[in-house]
XYZ file of C-alpha atoms in Angstrom:
776
model
C 3.282 18.339 -14.733
C 1.654 20.557 -16.914
C 2.196 18.824 -20.049
C -1.288 18.097 -22.127
C -3.030 14.635 -21.784
C -1.596 12.738 -24.415
C -2.907 9.905 -25.850
C -1.102 7.284 -22.970
C 0.066 9.211 -20.122
C 3.187 6.159 -20.719
C 3.624 8.335 -23.992
C 3.596 11.915 -21.649
C 6.988 13.565 -21.939
C 8.138 11.980 -18.454
C 11.633 12.617 -18.366
C 13.338 9.157 -18.996
C 15.381 8.266 -15.370
C 18.761 7.331 -17.317
C 18.774 11.146 -18.962
C 19.703 13.003 -16.547
C 23.542 14.248 -16.325
C 24.793 12.720 -13.428
C 26.211 14.460 -10.516
C 29.908 15.469 -10.394
C 30.482 12.536 -7.782
C 29.742 9.728 -9.673
C 33.817 9.517 -10.066
C 33.717 7.526 -6.623
C 31.737 4.972 -8.565
C 30.182 2.371 -7.002
C 30.074 1.337 -2.958
C 30.017 -2.421 -1.872
C 26.852 -0.911 0.678
C 26.335 2.713 1.324
C 28.097 3.506 4.242
C 26.435 3.705 7.760
C 29.383 5.265 9.044
C 32.262 7.896 9.025
C 34.840 4.892 8.781
C 33.343 3.497 5.408
C 33.319 6.840 4.159
C 37.130 7.478 4.247
C 37.600 4.275 2.508
C 35.297 5.250 -0.157
C 37.488 8.522 -0.354
C 34.176 10.756 0.809
C 34.641 13.723 3.364
C 30.882 14.100 3.073
C 27.330 12.495 2.011
C 25.406 14.707 -0.430
C 22.252 12.492 0.576
C 21.120 10.966 3.894
C 18.790 8.431 3.837
C 17.361 7.910 7.481
C 14.874 4.904 7.477
C 13.065 2.551 10.638
C 14.667 -1.233 8.548
C 17.868 -2.269 9.378
C 19.446 -1.727 6.154
C 19.344 -4.681 3.618
C 21.001 -3.787 0.021
C 18.288 -5.766 -2.006
C 16.026 -4.367 -4.470
C 12.377 -5.489 -2.113
C 13.742 -2.929 0.368
C 12.160 0.418 -0.745
C 15.441 2.110 1.552
C 17.927 0.046 -1.050
C 16.093 0.731 -4.015
C 16.656 4.606 -3.602
C 19.727 4.469 -1.698
C 20.995 2.617 -5.520
C 18.962 4.805 -7.389
C 20.616 8.028 -6.783
C 24.251 6.367 -6.319
C 23.354 5.733 -10.535
C 23.075 9.373 -10.807
C 26.115 10.355 -9.132
C 25.255 10.900 -5.688
C 26.617 9.763 -2.394
C 24.538 8.521 -0.286
C 24.698 7.499 3.222
C 22.064 5.595 5.374
C 21.284 6.026 9.107
C 19.002 2.701 9.886
C 16.875 2.645 12.962
C 18.972 5.353 14.877
C 18.281 5.682 18.627
C 15.601 8.561 18.228
C 16.266 9.942 22.125
C 18.439 12.911 21.093
C 19.787 14.181 17.881
C 23.520 13.324 18.052
C 22.704 9.706 16.008
C 21.439 11.819 13.279
C 25.043 13.648 13.191
C 27.172 10.282 12.746
C 27.304 10.839 8.842
C 28.105 14.816 9.224
C 26.122 16.688 7.604
C 24.191 15.906 4.339
C 25.057 18.845 1.416
C 21.930 18.080 -0.606
C 18.528 16.844 1.854
C 17.243 13.990 4.162
C 15.454 11.395 2.571
C 13.176 10.123 5.650
C 11.100 7.315 5.893
C 9.673 4.978 8.492
C 10.658 1.504 6.492
C 8.965 -0.824 4.331
C 6.025 -1.325 6.572
C 4.075 1.887 8.464
C 5.561 2.190 12.126
C 2.435 1.750 13.836
C 1.052 -1.427 11.614
C 4.622 -2.879 12.070
C 4.577 -2.457 16.011
C 0.620 -2.786 16.713
C -1.501 -6.191 16.514
C -5.264 -5.159 15.150
C -6.183 -5.462 18.705
C -3.931 -2.411 19.521
C -1.943 -4.655 21.605
C 1.825 -4.182 21.243
C 3.871 -6.705 19.302
C 7.008 -8.151 20.743
C 8.530 -8.675 17.346
C 9.563 -7.055 14.517
C 10.464 -8.650 10.553
C 12.685 -6.065 9.722
C 14.850 -5.852 12.336
C 18.041 -8.225 13.330
C 17.431 -10.850 15.437
C 13.526 -10.240 15.103
C 13.374 -7.809 18.270
C 10.549 -4.994 18.946
C 10.811 -1.479 19.957
C 13.674 -0.606 17.245
C 11.655 2.070 15.891
C 9.131 4.676 17.474
C 5.957 4.998 16.882
C 4.658 7.176 13.923
C 8.687 6.861 13.042
C 8.259 9.263 10.175
C 7.031 12.222 12.298
C 9.946 11.714 14.868
C 12.688 10.778 12.670
C 12.346 14.162 10.820
C 12.205 16.256 13.951
C 15.368 15.086 14.400
C 16.745 15.326 11.554
C 15.860 19.219 12.019
C 17.423 19.304 15.096
C 20.780 18.215 13.858
C 21.230 20.032 10.864
C 18.373 22.856 10.904
C 19.109 24.266 7.421
C 18.956 20.924 5.762
C 16.210 20.507 4.060
C 13.858 17.191 4.288
C 12.479 14.952 1.730
C 9.718 12.213 2.874
C 8.857 9.270 1.701
C 8.018 5.654 2.373
C 4.288 3.725 2.916
C 3.785 5.941 6.256
C 4.006 8.838 4.569
C 1.730 7.571 1.395
C -1.300 6.874 3.419
C -1.232 10.194 5.329
C -0.723 12.645 2.627
C -4.254 14.314 3.757
C -6.177 14.584 6.963
C -6.562 10.777 7.761
C -8.099 8.831 10.993
C -5.919 6.709 12.965
C -7.062 4.036 14.531
C -4.468 4.030 17.768
C -6.065 7.403 18.754
C -9.532 7.060 17.406
C -9.567 10.657 15.712
C -8.654 12.371 12.633
C -4.801 13.645 12.589
C -3.686 15.958 10.218
C -1.602 15.467 7.060
C 1.728 14.630 8.358
C 3.173 16.771 5.491
C 1.896 19.500 8.575
C 3.040 17.120 11.441
C 6.374 16.014 10.418
C 6.945 19.437 8.948
C 9.247 18.204 5.553
C 9.771 20.501 2.964
C 8.915 17.499 0.479
C 6.442 14.559 1.080
C 7.177 12.305 -2.529
C 3.752 9.456 -2.161
C 4.050 6.020 -3.537
C 6.955 5.021 -5.836
C 9.128 7.331 -5.497
C 12.018 6.797 -8.036
C 10.615 9.502 -11.045
C 10.002 11.931 -8.171
C 13.192 11.871 -6.340
C 15.727 12.030 -9.127
C 14.547 14.948 -10.376
C 13.833 16.735 -7.107
C 17.656 15.376 -6.520
C 19.359 17.079 -9.641
C 16.769 20.398 -8.813
C 18.199 20.786 -4.895
C 22.122 20.319 -6.766
C 21.591 22.874 -9.322
C 20.654 25.035 -6.135
C 17.399 25.655 -6.574
C 15.117 26.569 -3.350
C 13.460 23.427 -1.980
C 10.594 25.568 -1.677
C 9.999 26.591 -4.920
C 10.125 23.076 -6.074
C 6.215 22.687 -6.459
C 5.602 21.201 -9.830
C 6.780 17.810 -9.840
C 4.302 14.676 -9.525
C 3.686 12.455 -6.964
C 4.951 15.499 -4.251
C 3.034 17.214 -1.529
C 3.756 20.400 0.460
C 2.672 22.986 2.305
C 1.401 26.498 0.470
C 0.131 29.991 2.943
C -2.587 31.657 1.805
C -1.360 33.858 -1.407
C 1.650 32.178 -2.170
C 2.103 33.741 -5.683
C 2.876 30.302 -7.034
C -0.033 28.821 -6.827
C -1.177 31.673 -9.403
C -2.937 30.645 -13.004
C -4.754 27.563 -11.334
C -8.742 27.158 -11.461
C -9.798 25.760 -7.795
C -13.008 23.629 -7.654
C -14.785 23.708 -4.338
C -15.540 20.489 -3.301
C -15.529 21.244 0.482
C -19.275 19.988 0.712
C -21.528 17.316 -0.055
C -25.255 17.885 -1.460
C -24.435 20.662 -2.440
C -25.541 21.847 -6.004
C -22.834 24.388 -8.341
C -23.835 27.906 -9.142
C -27.298 27.751 -10.969
C -27.807 30.366 -13.604
C -30.962 32.745 -12.565
C -34.196 32.276 -15.043
C -34.291 35.314 -17.360
C -37.328 37.697 -16.684
C -38.158 38.269 -20.314
C -40.105 41.304 -19.731
C -37.018 42.830 -18.506
C -34.388 44.757 -21.095
C -31.021 43.782 -21.420
C -29.609 46.859 -19.656
C -32.498 46.407 -16.921
C -31.248 42.151 -16.195
C -27.506 43.826 -15.955
C -28.765 45.973 -13.054
C -30.581 43.148 -11.523
C -27.365 40.913 -11.506
C -25.418 43.971 -10.263
C -23.482 44.379 -14.032
C -23.464 47.350 -16.395
C -24.163 46.820 -20.325
C -22.193 50.217 -20.703
C -19.305 50.188 -22.999
C -17.515 52.599 -20.858
C -18.120 50.713 -17.767
C -16.183 47.661 -19.285
C -19.172 46.087 -20.269
C -20.862 43.235 -18.447
C -18.465 43.530 -15.499
C -19.015 42.624 -12.539
C -19.738 44.868 -9.692
C -17.331 43.836 -7.215
C -13.912 43.260 -8.425
C -12.722 40.662 -6.474
C -15.579 38.242 -7.448
C -13.930 36.858 -10.881
C -16.053 34.390 -12.536
C -14.326 31.720 -14.132
C -13.938 32.165 -18.049
C -15.401 28.333 -20.242
C -13.532 28.514 -23.321
C -15.480 27.217 -27.051
C -12.943 25.260 -29.161
C -12.858 26.291 -32.661
C -15.521 24.878 -34.532
C -17.638 23.608 -31.730
C -20.640 23.729 -30.033
C -19.629 21.983 -26.643
C -17.582 23.343 -24.204
C -14.462 22.860 -23.609
C -13.801 20.704 -20.332
C -11.544 22.579 -17.459
C -7.702 22.093 -18.315
C -6.942 19.140 -15.693
C -3.628 20.011 -15.772
C -3.824 23.695 -14.017
C -6.975 22.220 -11.927
C -7.006 21.741 -8.454
C -9.553 20.558 -6.090
C -10.489 21.836 -2.563
C -11.017 19.293 -0.324
C -12.941 19.880 3.349
C -10.611 21.445 5.534
C -9.048 19.707 8.437
C -11.217 20.994 10.504
C -13.917 19.777 8.226
C -13.225 16.103 8.161
C -11.881 16.620 12.039
C -15.360 17.422 13.341
C -17.694 15.978 10.352
C -17.385 12.430 9.419
C -19.295 12.004 5.966
C -17.111 14.788 4.995
C -14.178 12.802 5.675
C -15.766 9.803 3.753
C -16.018 12.375 0.532
C -12.747 13.575 0.997
C -11.971 9.945 1.320
C -13.671 9.604 -1.682
C -12.329 12.696 -3.967
C -8.966 11.659 -3.209
C -9.296 7.641 -4.799
C -11.352 9.337 -7.993
C -8.832 11.266 -8.467
C -5.799 8.496 -8.854
C -5.134 8.093 -12.497
C -2.379 9.464 -13.842
C -3.403 9.830 -16.903
C -6.311 12.004 -15.459
C -6.208 13.133 -12.159
C -6.090 16.366 -10.593
C -4.257 18.248 -7.741
C -6.192 18.242 -4.768
C -5.297 20.767 -1.812
C -6.654 21.062 2.029
C -6.770 23.444 4.000
C -5.090 23.444 7.395
C -5.497 25.684 10.280
C -7.175 29.067 10.356
C -6.001 32.489 11.265
C -2.094 33.202 11.216
C -1.966 29.450 11.079
C -3.707 28.712 8.486
C -1.711 26.560 5.263
C -2.412 24.360 2.647
C -1.417 21.201 2.447
C -0.993 20.707 -1.789
C -0.853 17.399 -3.617
C 0.212 17.256 -7.183
C -1.445 14.261 -9.146
C 0.359 10.756 -8.765
C 4.447 10.382 -10.782
C 3.861 8.696 -14.472
C 4.223 4.758 -13.785
C 7.693 3.510 -14.590
C 8.295 1.963 -18.336
C 9.504 -1.490 -18.475
C 13.336 -0.203 -19.711
C 12.859 2.195 -16.456
C 11.897 -0.881 -14.008
C 14.849 -3.022 -15.310
C 17.357 -0.285 -15.302
C 16.365 0.025 -11.212
C 16.336 -3.960 -10.583
C 19.731 -4.425 -12.394
C 21.439 -1.628 -9.978
C 24.276 -2.938 -8.013
C 22.906 -4.512 -4.812
C 24.183 -6.854 -2.636
C 21.616 -8.777 -2.492
C 22.194 -9.002 2.259
C 22.165 -7.338 5.187
C 24.976 -4.767 5.846
C 27.784 -6.392 7.413
C 27.324 -4.473 10.834
C 24.537 -6.883 11.436
C 26.863 -9.928 10.899
C 27.364 -12.591 13.996
C 30.549 -13.928 15.482
C 30.611 -16.229 12.857
C 30.342 -13.053 10.005
C 26.940 -14.566 8.794
C 23.194 -13.379 8.831
C 20.847 -16.708 9.848
C 21.381 -16.703 13.134
C 20.743 -14.890 15.957
C 21.043 -11.981 14.210
C 19.176 -12.937 11.070
C 16.233 -10.477 9.382
C 13.270 -12.589 9.338
C 12.152 -10.247 6.100
C 14.943 -10.442 4.673
C 15.136 -14.325 4.945
C 11.676 -14.127 3.259
C 12.518 -13.017 0.149
C 16.163 -13.910 0.549
C 15.705 -15.804 -2.768
C 12.822 -14.341 -4.477
C 12.085 -11.941 -7.440
C 9.624 -8.828 -7.947
C 9.193 -8.904 -11.542
C 5.775 -5.930 -10.917
C 4.708 -3.094 -8.830
C 0.812 -2.218 -8.880
C -2.143 -3.634 -8.071
C -6.036 -2.972 -10.177
C -8.044 -5.235 -7.431
C -8.984 -2.178 -5.638
C -9.313 -4.057 -2.168
C -10.513 -1.236 0.192
C -9.103 -2.423 3.071
C -5.644 -3.196 1.250
C -2.544 -0.284 0.983
C -1.460 -1.029 -2.487
C -3.082 0.593 -4.458
C -3.240 3.758 -2.405
C 0.655 3.365 -2.566
C 1.834 1.944 -5.811
C -1.108 2.655 -8.146
C -3.425 0.916 -10.096
C -1.526 1.030 -13.577
C 0.894 -2.377 -13.811
C 4.676 -1.462 -13.929
C 6.128 -4.506 -15.238
C 9.653 -6.073 -15.943
C 11.222 -7.261 -19.250
C 11.760 -11.146 -18.991
C 15.622 -11.144 -19.806
C 15.804 -8.721 -16.551
C 13.996 -10.921 -14.120
C 16.045 -14.193 -15.827
C 18.960 -12.490 -14.982
C 18.016 -12.081 -11.524
C 17.535 -15.440 -10.661
C 20.569 -16.414 -12.366
C 22.181 -13.945 -9.797
C 20.420 -15.201 -6.897
C 21.821 -19.219 -8.739
C 25.541 -17.533 -8.284
C 25.873 -14.932 -6.101
C 23.793 -15.396 -2.953
C 25.277 -17.642 -0.091
C 22.636 -20.273 0.757
C 21.140 -20.788 -2.540
C 20.082 -24.455 -2.838
C 18.424 -24.599 -6.039
C 14.563 -23.350 -5.180
C 13.699 -19.773 -5.601
C 10.847 -19.003 -3.182
C 8.687 -16.398 -5.125
C 8.368 -15.088 -8.879
C 5.757 -12.571 -8.173
C 5.121 -8.533 -6.256
C 2.090 -7.179 -5.391
C 0.217 -9.838 -7.039
C 1.723 -13.120 -8.895
C -0.824 -12.903 -11.740
C -0.664 -9.561 -12.430
C 2.919 -9.475 -15.030
C 2.032 -7.254 -18.074
C -1.867 -6.939 -17.414
C -3.805 -3.691 -18.253
C -6.252 -1.700 -20.096
C -6.428 -2.285 -24.194
C -7.015 0.733 -25.158
C -4.540 3.451 -24.112
C -6.896 5.927 -24.741
C -9.644 4.492 -22.019
C -6.783 3.579 -19.364
C -6.040 7.592 -19.699
C -9.112 8.409 -18.730
C -10.543 5.339 -16.501
C -11.869 6.615 -13.201
C -13.143 3.191 -11.608
C -11.568 1.852 -8.024
C -10.748 -1.367 -9.859
C -10.319 -3.400 -12.932
C -12.040 -6.268 -11.515
C -14.914 -5.541 -9.484
C -17.928 -6.148 -9.712
C -16.441 -8.393 -12.951
C -13.465 -8.432 -14.487
C -13.757 -5.323 -17.042
C -13.974 -6.102 -21.111
C -11.177 -3.635 -21.736
C -8.452 -5.302 -19.274
C -6.051 -7.799 -20.912
C -5.943 -11.316 -19.364
C -3.503 -12.819 -20.762
C -1.106 -15.095 -18.964
C 0.872 -16.165 -21.814
C 3.635 -13.702 -20.663
C 3.873 -15.181 -17.133
C 3.609 -18.820 -18.787
C 6.553 -18.332 -20.884
C 8.878 -16.693 -17.848
C 7.689 -19.402 -15.792
C 9.182 -21.980 -18.300
C 12.167 -20.000 -19.247
C 13.180 -19.838 -15.378
C 12.364 -23.784 -14.207
C 14.396 -24.446 -17.522
C 17.741 -22.985 -16.174
C 20.719 -24.603 -14.742
C 21.206 -25.089 -11.377
C 17.260 -24.345 -11.122
C 15.338 -27.242 -9.156
C 12.033 -25.504 -8.324
C 10.437 -22.417 -8.895
C 7.449 -21.261 -5.856
C 4.823 -19.124 -6.171
C 4.542 -17.241 -2.682
C 2.881 -14.029 -3.964
C -0.916 -13.875 -3.568
C -2.842 -14.726 -6.109
C -5.455 -13.017 -7.626
C -7.651 -16.209 -8.742
C -10.758 -14.798 -10.417
C -7.937 -13.719 -13.180
C -6.301 -16.879 -13.003
C -9.462 -18.826 -13.791
C -9.813 -17.070 -17.310
C -6.410 -18.728 -18.476
C -6.731 -22.723 -17.116
C -3.236 -23.052 -19.191
C -1.470 -20.341 -16.581
C -3.627 -22.312 -13.312
C -1.956 -25.911 -14.822
C 1.044 -24.549 -15.404
C 0.843 -22.986 -11.502
C -0.420 -26.049 -10.154
C 1.555 -28.829 -11.582
C 5.135 -26.624 -11.837
C 4.878 -24.135 -9.099
C 3.348 -25.006 -5.682
C 5.151 -26.426 -2.767
C 2.335 -28.469 -1.324
C 0.030 -25.666 -0.614
C -1.067 -22.473 -2.263
C -2.458 -19.260 -0.229
C -5.409 -17.386 -1.500
C -7.487 -14.654 -0.300
C -11.130 -15.293 -0.977
C -11.718 -13.123 2.720
C -15.329 -13.896 3.077
C -18.247 -15.870 1.380
C -20.902 -13.665 1.959
C -22.157 -10.647 -0.420
C -22.455 -8.037 1.915
C -18.911 -8.251 3.577
C -17.571 -8.650 -0.374
C -19.275 -5.773 -1.681
C -18.133 -3.428 0.757
C -14.152 -4.907 0.437
C -14.579 -5.052 -3.705
C -14.039 -8.499 -3.925
C -15.748 -11.316 -5.952
C -17.926 -13.611 -4.532
C -17.313 -17.225 -3.589
C -18.206 -18.363 -6.685
C -14.800 -17.399 -8.527
C -13.323 -19.570 -5.541
C -14.781 -22.292 -6.372
C -14.299 -22.595 -9.581
C -10.729 -22.179 -8.851
C -10.737 -24.789 -6.004
C -12.051 -27.018 -9.563
C -9.201 -26.452 -11.709
C -6.482 -26.366 -8.525
C -7.689 -30.045 -7.483
C -8.325 -30.940 -11.315
C -4.645 -30.228 -12.314
C -3.287 -31.737 -8.868
C -4.841 -35.322 -9.478
C -3.297 -35.060 -13.378
C -0.173 -34.502 -12.043
C -0.255 -37.356 -9.103
C 0.222 -34.777 -6.349
C -1.765 -34.220 -3.169
C -2.050 -30.029 -2.746
C -3.511 -27.823 -0.592
C -5.605 -24.134 -1.275
C -5.291 -22.224 2.261
C -8.082 -19.727 1.808
C -7.761 -16.366 3.992
C -10.659 -14.244 5.505
C -10.620 -11.386 7.516
C -13.220 -10.661 10.574
C -14.721 -7.899 11.512
C -14.466 -5.982 8.123
C -17.033 -3.137 7.750
C -20.049 -4.195 6.702
C -19.981 -7.596 8.138
C -23.230 -9.204 10.406
C -22.663 -11.709 13.211
C -24.692 -13.431 11.112
C -21.730 -13.438 7.769
C -19.549 -14.579 10.122
C -21.932 -17.352 11.302
C -22.483 -18.115 7.902
C -18.233 -18.378 6.789
C -17.888 -20.403 10.034
C -20.525 -22.650 8.532
C -18.862 -23.286 5.365
C -15.282 -23.565 7.136
C -16.606 -26.494 8.842
C -18.448 -27.684 5.818
C -15.025 -27.525 3.813
C -12.940 -29.433 7.141
C -10.871 -25.605 7.199
C -9.569 -25.119 11.175
C -8.269 -21.787 10.781
C -4.229 -20.933 12.839
C -3.546 -17.403 11.675
C -6.810 -15.110 11.851
C -6.688 -11.689 10.644
C -9.197 -9.339 12.016
C -9.641 -6.084 9.975
C -7.076 -3.398 10.763
C -8.018 0.021 9.865
C -5.075 1.565 7.991
C -4.881 5.364 7.276
C -6.071 6.665 4.093
C -8.166 2.701 2.985
C -11.760 3.273 1.541
C -12.597 0.908 4.075
C -11.179 2.557 6.831
C -13.452 5.801 5.328
C -16.216 3.271 6.257
C -15.374 2.575 9.624
C -15.106 6.130 10.646
C -18.071 7.831 8.852
C -20.680 4.457 8.746
C -20.701 4.902 5.366
C -20.073 3.763 2.070
C -17.559 5.791 -0.427
C -18.166 3.744 -2.771
C -21.544 4.763 -3.165
C -21.094 8.052 -3.054
C -21.685 10.158 -0.233
C -25.054 11.856 1.210
C -26.032 12.953 4.393
C -29.529 12.111 3.532
C -30.947 8.621 2.582
C -29.123 8.376 -0.229
C -25.872 7.593 1.836
C -25.201 3.758 2.070
C -25.226 2.820 5.773
C -22.846 0.183 6.879
C -22.646 -2.162 9.473
C -19.289 -1.397 11.320
C -17.727 -3.559 13.848
C -16.745 -1.785 16.819
C -15.653 -2.812 20.353
C -13.233 -4.986 22.012
C -16.100 -7.420 22.437
C -18.207 -8.029 18.870
C -14.813 -7.974 16.807
C -13.605 -10.622 19.492
C -16.933 -12.396 18.384
C -16.381 -12.226 14.936
C -12.389 -13.674 15.346
C -13.880 -16.746 17.475
C -16.480 -17.893 14.296
C -13.312 -17.991 12.400
C -11.727 -20.261 14.937
C -15.344 -21.879 15.618
C -12.953 -25.589 16.380
C -10.908 -23.894 19.475
C -12.652 -24.813 22.437
C -11.454 -21.068 24.109
C -14.266 -19.494 21.992
C -17.162 -21.708 22.416
C -18.854 -20.127 25.767
C -18.492 -16.865 24.312
C -20.184 -18.522 20.851
C -22.792 -20.017 22.457
C -23.665 -16.943 24.075
C -23.946 -15.724 20.554
C -25.582 -17.897 18.954
C -28.306 -18.170 21.236
C -28.759 -14.681 20.664
C -29.264 -14.782 17.566
C -31.675 -17.232 17.487
C -29.601 -19.767 16.385
C -29.675 -22.666 19.077
C -30.141 -25.513 16.509
C -26.549 -25.232 15.480
C -24.999 -25.973 19.155
C -25.315 -29.583 20.014
C -22.790 -33.180 19.156
C -23.603 -33.769 15.744
C -21.724 -33.019 12.506
C -24.154 -30.514 11.431
C -23.618 -28.542 14.648
C -21.274 -25.533 14.550
C -20.073 -26.268 18.342
C -20.702 -28.690 20.522
C -23.248 -28.729 24.010
C -20.227 -29.379 26.448
C -17.035 -27.600 27.300
C -13.832 -29.088 28.059
C -11.301 -27.951 30.301
C -9.166 -25.419 28.507
C -5.535 -23.354 29.251
C -6.678 -19.763 27.596
C -3.752 -20.339 25.226
C -3.713 -19.177 21.606
C -0.740 -19.991 19.098
C 0.106 -17.288 16.828
C 1.939 -18.049 13.587
C 4.253 -15.103 15.208
C 4.636 -17.148 17.966
C 6.067 -14.245 19.965
C 2.681 -12.704 19.734
C 0.755 -15.762 21.240
C -1.568 -15.911 23.917
C 0.389 -17.887 26.915
C -1.089 -20.557 28.546
C -2.625 -20.124 31.571
C -2.062 -23.546 33.071
C 1.520 -23.656 31.072
C 0.803 -26.244 29.174
C 3.406 -26.712 26.332
C 1.841 -25.342 23.405
C 4.844 -25.520 21.115
C 4.138 -27.494 17.538
C 5.571 -31.344 17.515
C 8.804 -31.678 15.268
C 7.675 -31.897 11.751
C 4.740 -29.657 11.958
C 4.377 -26.774 10.226
C 2.271 -23.332 11.052
C -0.190 -22.839 8.310
C -3.070 -21.220 8.343
C -5.376 -24.357 8.877
C -4.489 -27.336 11.060
C -5.153 -30.994 9.914
C -3.277 -30.658 6.837
C -0.137 -32.924 6.169
C 3.108 -30.774 6.953
C 5.151 -29.565 4.200
C 8.573 -31.394 2.855
C 10.753 -28.883 3.471
C 13.925 -30.655 5.077
C 14.245 -27.996 7.974
C 12.707 -26.554 10.782
C 9.739 -24.826 10.492
C 9.637 -21.333 11.013
C 7.396 -18.354 11.562
C 6.488 -16.471 8.733
C 7.749 -12.930 7.859
C 5.311 -10.522 6.310
C 6.184 -9.838 2.976
C 6.975 -5.922 2.071
C 4.440 -3.610 0.986
C 1.877 -7.005 1.492
C -1.941 -5.684 3.579
C -2.180 -5.344 7.309
C -2.603 -8.675 9.176
C -3.760 -9.482 12.385
């Protein structure tokens, strides 16, 4: 991490994943599944595991499941890797089933944050879990990463704990916790882990594993990018770093005093507590503890050289400060997001505790993204592409009572890229995977499609998705490596598409055409979210997508129609949606297909007024949409929108204590959040009394009536009080006991009134895709 900034951070001297000398246990070969029991270890000839991974998800050996990727990557490096999946956390005994790991524990809550997985946006407990066999809820604890780390420490006290996954990534500094409505400490402090690996951690994990295998003490591993750890004040390993104090806002840096022209040089030095005497060491500070930063001038240049970023650390406001001061919380959040580009990010440090309990959470710069060759290597590892046999039913299958919905959803899909440069303030993808797009090669993608066709049981010829966090960011990025390494913008597409961003969808079109031309492939669907403001830059791509890769419906996410909330989300205006809709309908008509767009919207996002939701409801009615799946804003840890929610300020505009700080309208309280949700479901009679009351209070009683131009009618039918959610177990039961199950052939899409998609099978509830933003 101390290397100088190169022309491109991809060209930086990052050690390739495949260049390490394999660990001696490589001789044991490849396991069909990573072992989950002593019996499996014995069949493999193992007497112990070098690394044991603990996860809150069921173990599915598929590259869309983080624990499988990490396990196979470590296995390819020669380590013996065992997995403890969804252990009973009531005692340490279930954490001892595989014995003592020789090198370290790898701990994660799973593909999803455990709190978001268990609670709705209204803090109600979910009864299901898409990452558990049988879709059963309650198989992992709240704040699973912390609980698992504690039990690992109890099981084998002296074994290092390496924490990873999205739950750890989003909590690497002091963060606002929506469920307790307070600011919590960094998870590094609460979990008492030795190292936290944030983001996609293959590069950091491989380096850490080999260094621990060489018997290097874990406390000395402080120079790996993408890691966070604890340092005590005065730790000698922190020597040589230049610290920048950013613990306050609206506080100017040191300003030099004006020179008094009537004083001699010697008198000026005396005023400043210094001396010009050579015998006294020149102009040395009077206080020997005060060491001014030395500014070096480059030879032959008149300007001042910048401080070396690779040896500069920014001190954030302490945990105690951000806990008691929302303004400083917003400031710390802003600094964290500004220091997010691997090409120029500086290390961060945040104090926790005082006196004898004082310690610093040190966060190294983000990891260098994987190259295309490294991405191919990771995804070409020998995944079984199915759940572990321990989850099979009595018939040895995984599609019955023990079905894992998240696996069922991605069973026939292919992940072609990572990362997102959209920067949506409510989304967790960027904070976890970064803004740099990491793409696989065309050959690697096609090989995986062929493997699905030839090896995956139950394949019918339909690939459910070629995508990732965003469907159409494959191979998109900055035109200039120099600009990319220096850029500090939070988004490449807001407020408009950056002139330096490539928008060529040609490589993606080529993959689509090559994949659907494969023998045995009947259809390639695109199930990932589409960035439509990028898509309209390539009419050829939109035509290709609409005419060949839409299965009746295409989901996109304008999120809102009004500029107020859109500006806080960093999303494009509704005009971009209208342009895409015109192209979608044009190419659908040319192909002779009846296809429909399904737009998604968010209720109660920071910056949303009641009038904004009213206008959105009017737009929905004018366009004939009736939302079934309603998404309410969910303040996930570390997101910029969450900083808005907690502080009432807009970090995107800078953070100030005076009138320069932009205030944000925050939707708090159950009643107002329910109102915003009701506007999205304006067609539900259960919501009409609440909407009538609100419209009258807003002076818009003119929208209450029985005409087509009215939003809600004057009459009130008898309602059952029920609500049928797409996640059926989370539906509100009807008061009268009336039957609300869908009719045969009816599909639960976001909007009713649209023809059902022809699938030939029974409709199923949709599981959330790994890595997507929190839903309602």
